[in-house]
PDB file of C-alpha atoms in Angstrom:
ATOM      1  CA  UNK A   1     -12.067  79.313  -2.034  1.00 73.00           C
ATOM      2  CA  UNK A   2     -11.040  78.097  -5.464  1.00 76.00           C
ATOM      3  CA  UNK A   3      -8.066  80.496  -5.508  1.00 82.00           C
ATOM      4  CA  UNK A   4      -6.830  79.191  -2.148  1.00 84.00           C
ATOM      5  CA  UNK A   5      -7.235  75.591  -3.279  1.00 83.00           C
ATOM      6  CA  UNK A   6      -5.417  76.386  -6.540  1.00 83.00           C
ATOM      7  CA  UNK A   7      -2.529  77.937  -4.601  1.00 86.00           C
ATOM      8  CA  UNK A   8      -2.208  74.961  -2.238  1.00 84.00           C
ATOM      9  CA  UNK A   9      -2.542  72.507  -5.120  1.00 83.00           C
ATOM     10  CA  UNK A  10       0.212  74.158  -7.152  1.00 80.00           C
ATOM     11  CA  UNK A  11       2.591  74.633  -4.245  1.00 83.00           C
ATOM     12  CA  UNK A  12       2.132  71.292  -2.507  1.00 85.00           C
ATOM     13  CA  UNK A  13       2.199  69.294  -5.742  1.00 76.00           C
ATOM     14  CA  UNK A  14       5.751  70.589  -6.336  1.00 83.00           C
ATOM     15  CA  UNK A  15       6.996  68.722  -3.268  1.00 89.00           C
ATOM     16  CA  UNK A  16       4.684  65.738  -2.918  1.00 92.00           C
ATOM     17  CA  UNK A  17       2.487  63.674  -5.203  1.00 92.00           C
ATOM     18  CA  UNK A  18      -0.820  65.179  -6.331  1.00 91.00           C
ATOM     19  CA  UNK A  19      -2.601  62.599  -4.160  1.00 94.00           C
ATOM     20  CA  UNK A  20      -0.483  63.637  -1.166  1.00 94.00           C
ATOM     21  CA  UNK A  21      -1.343  67.277  -1.839  1.00 92.00           C
ATOM     22  CA  UNK A  22      -5.052  66.419  -1.885  1.00 94.00           C
ATOM     23  CA  UNK A  23      -4.667  64.485   1.378  1.00 95.00           C
ATOM     24  CA  UNK A  24      -2.953  67.433   3.095  1.00 94.00           C
ATOM     25  CA  UNK A  25      -5.499  69.936   1.745  1.00 93.00           C
ATOM     26  CA  UNK A  26      -8.302  67.730   3.126  1.00 94.00           C
ATOM     27  CA  UNK A  27      -6.750  67.968   6.601  1.00 94.00           C
ATOM     28  CA  UNK A  28      -6.506  71.775   6.618  1.00 91.00           C
ATOM     29  CA  UNK A  29      -9.229  73.572   8.595  1.00 89.00           C
ATOM     30  CA  UNK A  30     -11.434  75.755   6.381  1.00 87.00           C
ATOM     31  CA  UNK A  31     -10.527  73.813   3.200  1.00 91.00           C
ATOM     32  CA  UNK A  32     -11.198  70.272   4.453  1.00 93.00           C
ATOM     33  CA  UNK A  33     -12.935  67.763   2.169  1.00 93.00           C
ATOM     34  CA  UNK A  34     -14.442  70.537   0.044  1.00 91.00           C
ATOM     35  CA  UNK A  35     -11.042  71.901  -0.835  1.00 91.00           C
ATOM     36  CA  UNK A  36      -9.557  68.435  -1.231  1.00 92.00           C
ATOM     37  CA  UNK A  37     -12.102  67.359  -3.833  1.00 92.00           C
ATOM     38  CA  UNK A  38     -11.793  70.658  -5.658  1.00 90.00           C
ATOM     39  CA  UNK A  39      -7.994  70.268  -5.665  1.00 91.00           C
ATOM     40  CA  UNK A  40      -8.287  66.674  -6.896  1.00 92.00           C
ATOM     41  CA  UNK A  41     -10.454  67.866  -9.767  1.00 89.00           C
ATOM     42  CA  UNK A  42      -7.983  70.636 -10.636  1.00 87.00           C
ATOM     43  CA  UNK A  43      -5.067  68.170 -10.439  1.00 89.00           C
ATOM     44  CA  UNK A  44      -7.051  65.745 -12.632  1.00 90.00           C
ATOM     45  CA  UNK A  45      -7.080  62.929 -10.078  1.00 92.00           C
ATOM     46  CA  UNK A  46      -9.856  60.437 -10.842  1.00 94.00           C
ATOM     47  CA  UNK A  47     -12.813  60.762  -8.457  1.00 92.00           C
ATOM     48  CA  UNK A  48     -12.578  57.083  -7.457  1.00 93.00           C
ATOM     49  CA  UNK A  49      -9.092  57.768  -6.056  1.00 95.00           C
ATOM     50  CA  UNK A  50      -9.783  61.253  -4.737  1.00 94.00           C
ATOM     51  CA  UNK A  51     -12.897  60.511  -2.665  1.00 95.00           C
ATOM     52  CA  UNK A  52     -11.304  58.047  -0.190  1.00 96.00           C
ATOM     53  CA  UNK A  53      -8.180  60.212   0.074  1.00 96.00           C
ATOM     54  CA  UNK A  54     -10.288  63.272   0.953  1.00 95.00           C
ATOM     55  CA  UNK A  55     -12.533  61.448   3.418  1.00 95.00           C
ATOM     56  CA  UNK A  56      -9.578  59.888   5.254  1.00 96.00           C
ATOM     57  CA  UNK A  57      -7.673  63.185   5.265  1.00 96.00           C
ATOM     58  CA  UNK A  58     -10.665  65.056   6.637  1.00 96.00           C
ATOM     59  CA  UNK A  59     -11.641  62.452   9.247  1.00 95.00           C
ATOM     60  CA  UNK A  60      -8.175  61.932  10.811  1.00 95.00           C
ATOM     61  CA  UNK A  61      -8.201  65.109  12.978  1.00 94.00           C
ATOM     62  CA  UNK A  62     -11.805  64.670  14.168  1.00 96.00           C
ATOM     63  CA  UNK A  63     -11.278  62.153  17.024  1.00 95.00           C
ATOM     64  CA  UNK A  64      -8.504  64.350  18.413  1.00 95.00           C
ATOM     65  CA  UNK A  65     -10.751  67.407  18.312  1.00 95.00           C
ATOM     66  CA  UNK A  66     -13.634  65.557  19.949  1.00 95.00           C
ATOM     67  CA  UNK A  67     -11.454  64.077  22.677  1.00 95.00           C
ATOM     68  CA  UNK A  68      -8.925  66.784  23.471  1.00 96.00           C
ATOM     69  CA  UNK A  69      -9.928  70.241  22.248  1.00 94.00           C
ATOM     70  CA  UNK A  70     -11.610  71.366  25.483  1.00 94.00           C
ATOM     71  CA  UNK A  71      -8.520  70.436  27.514  1.00 95.00           C
ATOM     72  CA  UNK A  72      -6.203  72.063  24.960  1.00 95.00           C
ATOM     73  CA  UNK A  73      -8.299  75.245  24.937  1.00 94.00           C
ATOM     74  CA  UNK A  74      -8.392  75.301  28.743  1.00 95.00           C
ATOM     75  CA  UNK A  75      -4.600  75.030  28.870  1.00 95.00           C
ATOM     76  CA  UNK A  76      -4.100  77.618  26.105  1.00 95.00           C
ATOM     77  CA  UNK A  77      -6.354  80.145  27.853  1.00 94.00           C
ATOM     78  CA  UNK A  78      -3.876  80.164  30.734  1.00 94.00           C
ATOM     79  CA  UNK A  79      -1.262  81.590  28.363  1.00 93.00           C
ATOM     80  CA  UNK A  80      -1.920  85.279  27.823  1.00 93.00           C
ATOM     81  CA  UNK A  81      -0.960  85.420  24.135  1.00 95.00           C
ATOM     82  CA  UNK A  82      -3.392  82.582  23.219  1.00 94.00           C
ATOM     83  CA  UNK A  83      -6.331  83.588  25.432  1.00 94.00           C
ATOM     84  CA  UNK A  84      -7.905  86.067  22.998  1.00 94.00           C
ATOM     85  CA  UNK A  85      -7.572  83.724  20.024  1.00 93.00           C
ATOM     86  CA  UNK A  86      -9.127  80.799  21.876  1.00 93.00           C
ATOM     87  CA  UNK A  87     -11.985  82.919  23.159  1.00 93.00           C
ATOM     88  CA  UNK A  88     -12.661  84.144  19.590  1.00 92.00           C
ATOM     89  CA  UNK A  89     -12.610  80.564  18.252  1.00 88.00           C
ATOM     90  CA  UNK A  90     -15.011  79.402  20.953  1.00 90.00           C
ATOM     91  CA  UNK A  91     -17.337  82.368  20.399  1.00 90.00           C
ATOM     92  CA  UNK A  92     -17.334  81.845  16.622  1.00 86.00           C
ATOM     93  CA  UNK A  93     -18.081  78.149  17.010  1.00 86.00           C
ATOM     94  CA  UNK A  94     -20.859  78.776  19.520  1.00 86.00           C
ATOM     95  CA  UNK A  95     -22.491  81.383  17.231  1.00 85.00           C
ATOM     96  CA  UNK A  96     -22.927  78.582  14.692  1.00 81.00           C
ATOM     97  CA  UNK A  97     -24.208  76.086  17.249  1.00 86.00           C
ATOM     98  CA  UNK A  98     -27.950  76.886  17.373  1.00 83.00           C
ATOM     99  CA  UNK A  99     -29.119  74.080  15.057  1.00 79.00           C
ATOM    100  CA  UNK A 100     -26.713  71.599  16.607  1.00 85.00           C
ATOM    101  CA  UNK A 101     -27.929  72.504  20.078  1.00 83.00           C
ATOM    102  CA  UNK A 102     -31.566  72.271  18.982  1.00 85.00           C
ATOM    103  CA  UNK A 103     -31.456  69.166  16.762  1.00 86.00           C
ATOM    104  CA  UNK A 104     -28.193  67.635  18.026  1.00 85.00           C
ATOM    105  CA  UNK A 105     -27.633  64.585  15.756  1.00 93.00           C
ATOM    106  CA  UNK A 106     -29.456  65.788  12.628  1.00 94.00           C
ATOM    107  CA  UNK A 107     -28.238  69.343  13.151  1.00 93.00           C
ATOM    108  CA  UNK A 108     -24.641  68.135  13.302  1.00 95.00           C
ATOM    109  CA  UNK A 109     -25.085  65.963  10.184  1.00 96.00           C
ATOM    110  CA  UNK A 110     -26.465  68.920   8.231  1.00 94.00           C
ATOM    111  CA  UNK A 111     -23.887  71.353   9.609  1.00 93.00           C
ATOM    112  CA  UNK A 112     -21.021  69.147   8.451  1.00 95.00           C
ATOM    113  CA  UNK A 113     -22.752  67.952   5.288  1.00 95.00           C
ATOM    114  CA  UNK A 114     -23.819  71.215   3.691  1.00 92.00           C
ATOM    115  CA  UNK A 115     -20.590  72.700   2.343  1.00 87.00           C
ATOM    116  CA  UNK A 116     -20.866  76.371   3.243  1.00 86.00           C
ATOM    117  CA  UNK A 117     -18.099  78.665   4.492  1.00 81.00           C
ATOM    118  CA  UNK A 118     -17.482  78.135   8.206  1.00 81.00           C
ATOM    119  CA  UNK A 119     -19.080  74.701   8.298  1.00 89.00           C
ATOM    120  CA  UNK A 120     -17.452  71.283   8.049  1.00 91.00           C
ATOM    121  CA  UNK A 121     -16.041  68.493  10.130  1.00 95.00           C
ATOM    122  CA  UNK A 122     -13.532  70.633  12.053  1.00 93.00           C
ATOM    123  CA  UNK A 123     -16.062  73.221  13.194  1.00 90.00           C
ATOM    124  CA  UNK A 124     -18.732  70.547  13.736  1.00 93.00           C
ATOM    125  CA  UNK A 125     -16.367  68.573  15.959  1.00 95.00           C
ATOM    126  CA  UNK A 126     -15.406  71.725  17.859  1.00 92.00           C
ATOM    127  CA  UNK A 127     -19.048  72.642  18.471  1.00 92.00           C
ATOM    128  CA  UNK A 128     -19.949  69.059  19.450  1.00 93.00           C
ATOM    129  CA  UNK A 129     -17.064  69.025  21.902  1.00 93.00           C
ATOM    130  CA  UNK A 130     -17.919  72.423  23.396  1.00 90.00           C
ATOM    131  CA  UNK A 131     -21.583  71.381  23.739  1.00 91.00           C
ATOM    132  CA  UNK A 132     -20.437  68.073  25.244  1.00 91.00           C
ATOM    133  CA  UNK A 133     -22.408  65.988  22.731  1.00 91.00           C
ATOM    134  CA  UNK A 134     -21.879  62.242  23.241  1.00 93.00           C
ATOM    135  CA  UNK A 135     -18.705  61.255  21.350  1.00 94.00           C
ATOM    136  CA  UNK A 136     -20.265  58.201  19.660  1.00 95.00           C
ATOM    137  CA  UNK A 137     -23.248  60.210  18.507  1.00 95.00           C
ATOM    138  CA  UNK A 138     -21.135  63.129  17.311  1.00 95.00           C
ATOM    139  CA  UNK A 139     -18.639  60.834  15.532  1.00 96.00           C
ATOM    140  CA  UNK A 140     -21.423  59.128  13.591  1.00 96.00           C
ATOM    141  CA  UNK A 141     -23.103  62.450  12.769  1.00 96.00           C
ATOM    142  CA  UNK A 142     -19.816  63.903  11.504  1.00 96.00           C
ATOM    143  CA  UNK A 143     -19.126  60.808   9.390  1.00 96.00           C
ATOM    144  CA  UNK A 144     -22.617  60.968   7.852  1.00 97.00           C
ATOM    145  CA  UNK A 145     -22.122  64.684   7.250  1.00 96.00           C
ATOM    146  CA  UNK A 146     -18.847  63.962   5.479  1.00 95.00           C
ATOM    147  CA  UNK A 147     -20.585  61.445   3.222  1.00 95.00           C
ATOM    148  CA  UNK A 148     -23.216  64.081   2.414  1.00 96.00           C
ATOM    149  CA  UNK A 149     -20.561  66.737   1.755  1.00 94.00           C
ATOM    150  CA  UNK A 150     -18.649  64.251  -0.421  1.00 94.00           C
ATOM    151  CA  UNK A 151     -21.654  63.702  -2.683  1.00 93.00           C
ATOM    152  CA  UNK A 152     -22.343  67.434  -2.982  1.00 93.00           C
ATOM    153  CA  UNK A 153     -18.712  68.355  -3.593  1.00 90.00           C
ATOM    154  CA  UNK A 154     -18.234  65.500  -6.065  1.00 90.00           C
ATOM    155  CA  UNK A 155     -21.038  66.950  -8.185  1.00 89.00           C
ATOM    156  CA  UNK A 156     -19.620  70.472  -7.880  1.00 86.00           C
ATOM    157  CA  UNK A 157     -15.929  69.596  -8.323  1.00 82.00           C
ATOM    158  CA  UNK A 158     -16.144  66.953 -10.996  1.00 83.00           C
ATOM    159  CA  UNK A 159     -19.350  68.112 -12.624  1.00 77.00           C
ATOM    160  CA  UNK A 160     -19.445  71.895 -12.723  1.00 65.00           C
ATOM    161  CA  UNK A 161     -15.807  72.894 -12.091  1.00 57.00           C
ATOM    162  CA  UNK A 162     -14.450  69.774 -13.814  1.00 53.00           C
ATOM    163  CA  UNK A 163     -16.248  70.749 -17.022  1.00 54.00           C
ATOM    164  CA  UNK A 164     -14.987  74.316 -16.838  1.00 49.00           C
ATOM    165  CA  UNK A 165     -11.363  73.227 -16.325  1.00 46.00           C
ATOM    166  CA  UNK A 166     -11.398  70.544 -19.041  1.00 43.00           C
TER     167      UNK A 166
END
């Protein structure tokens, strides 16, 4: 993941401010807050500035996913070229849904909060939407998960990786 973040950081920072690059990276599925904080560390943005930028960047798409993704997927499945992709995305999300289905709120918090590949706010919101978890409950769980992921990634990005880069 570090190589992808490095590539985005270098290329985006040529066209926009380093803070803008971190914001955009935080909005990208797969990279999300984890990639944003790592990029901020690599671009030597102070953590006090980087953390709110990453949280805001990562949280902006979530309400749209929670509210509209089922309808968007339903519409896209009607178009032959998108059907296979959407079915794969749904199947992948549902394979990761066991703990969320079983523990709902706490499962969603942990799913979003523990920064592992394939987890995060985007996938958590997709699973919550597909499982039709209450939007207030899922929004709060995702926000708490983001706070948890922020703490973990702060330690990793500014502690471990930050010391290696410096």
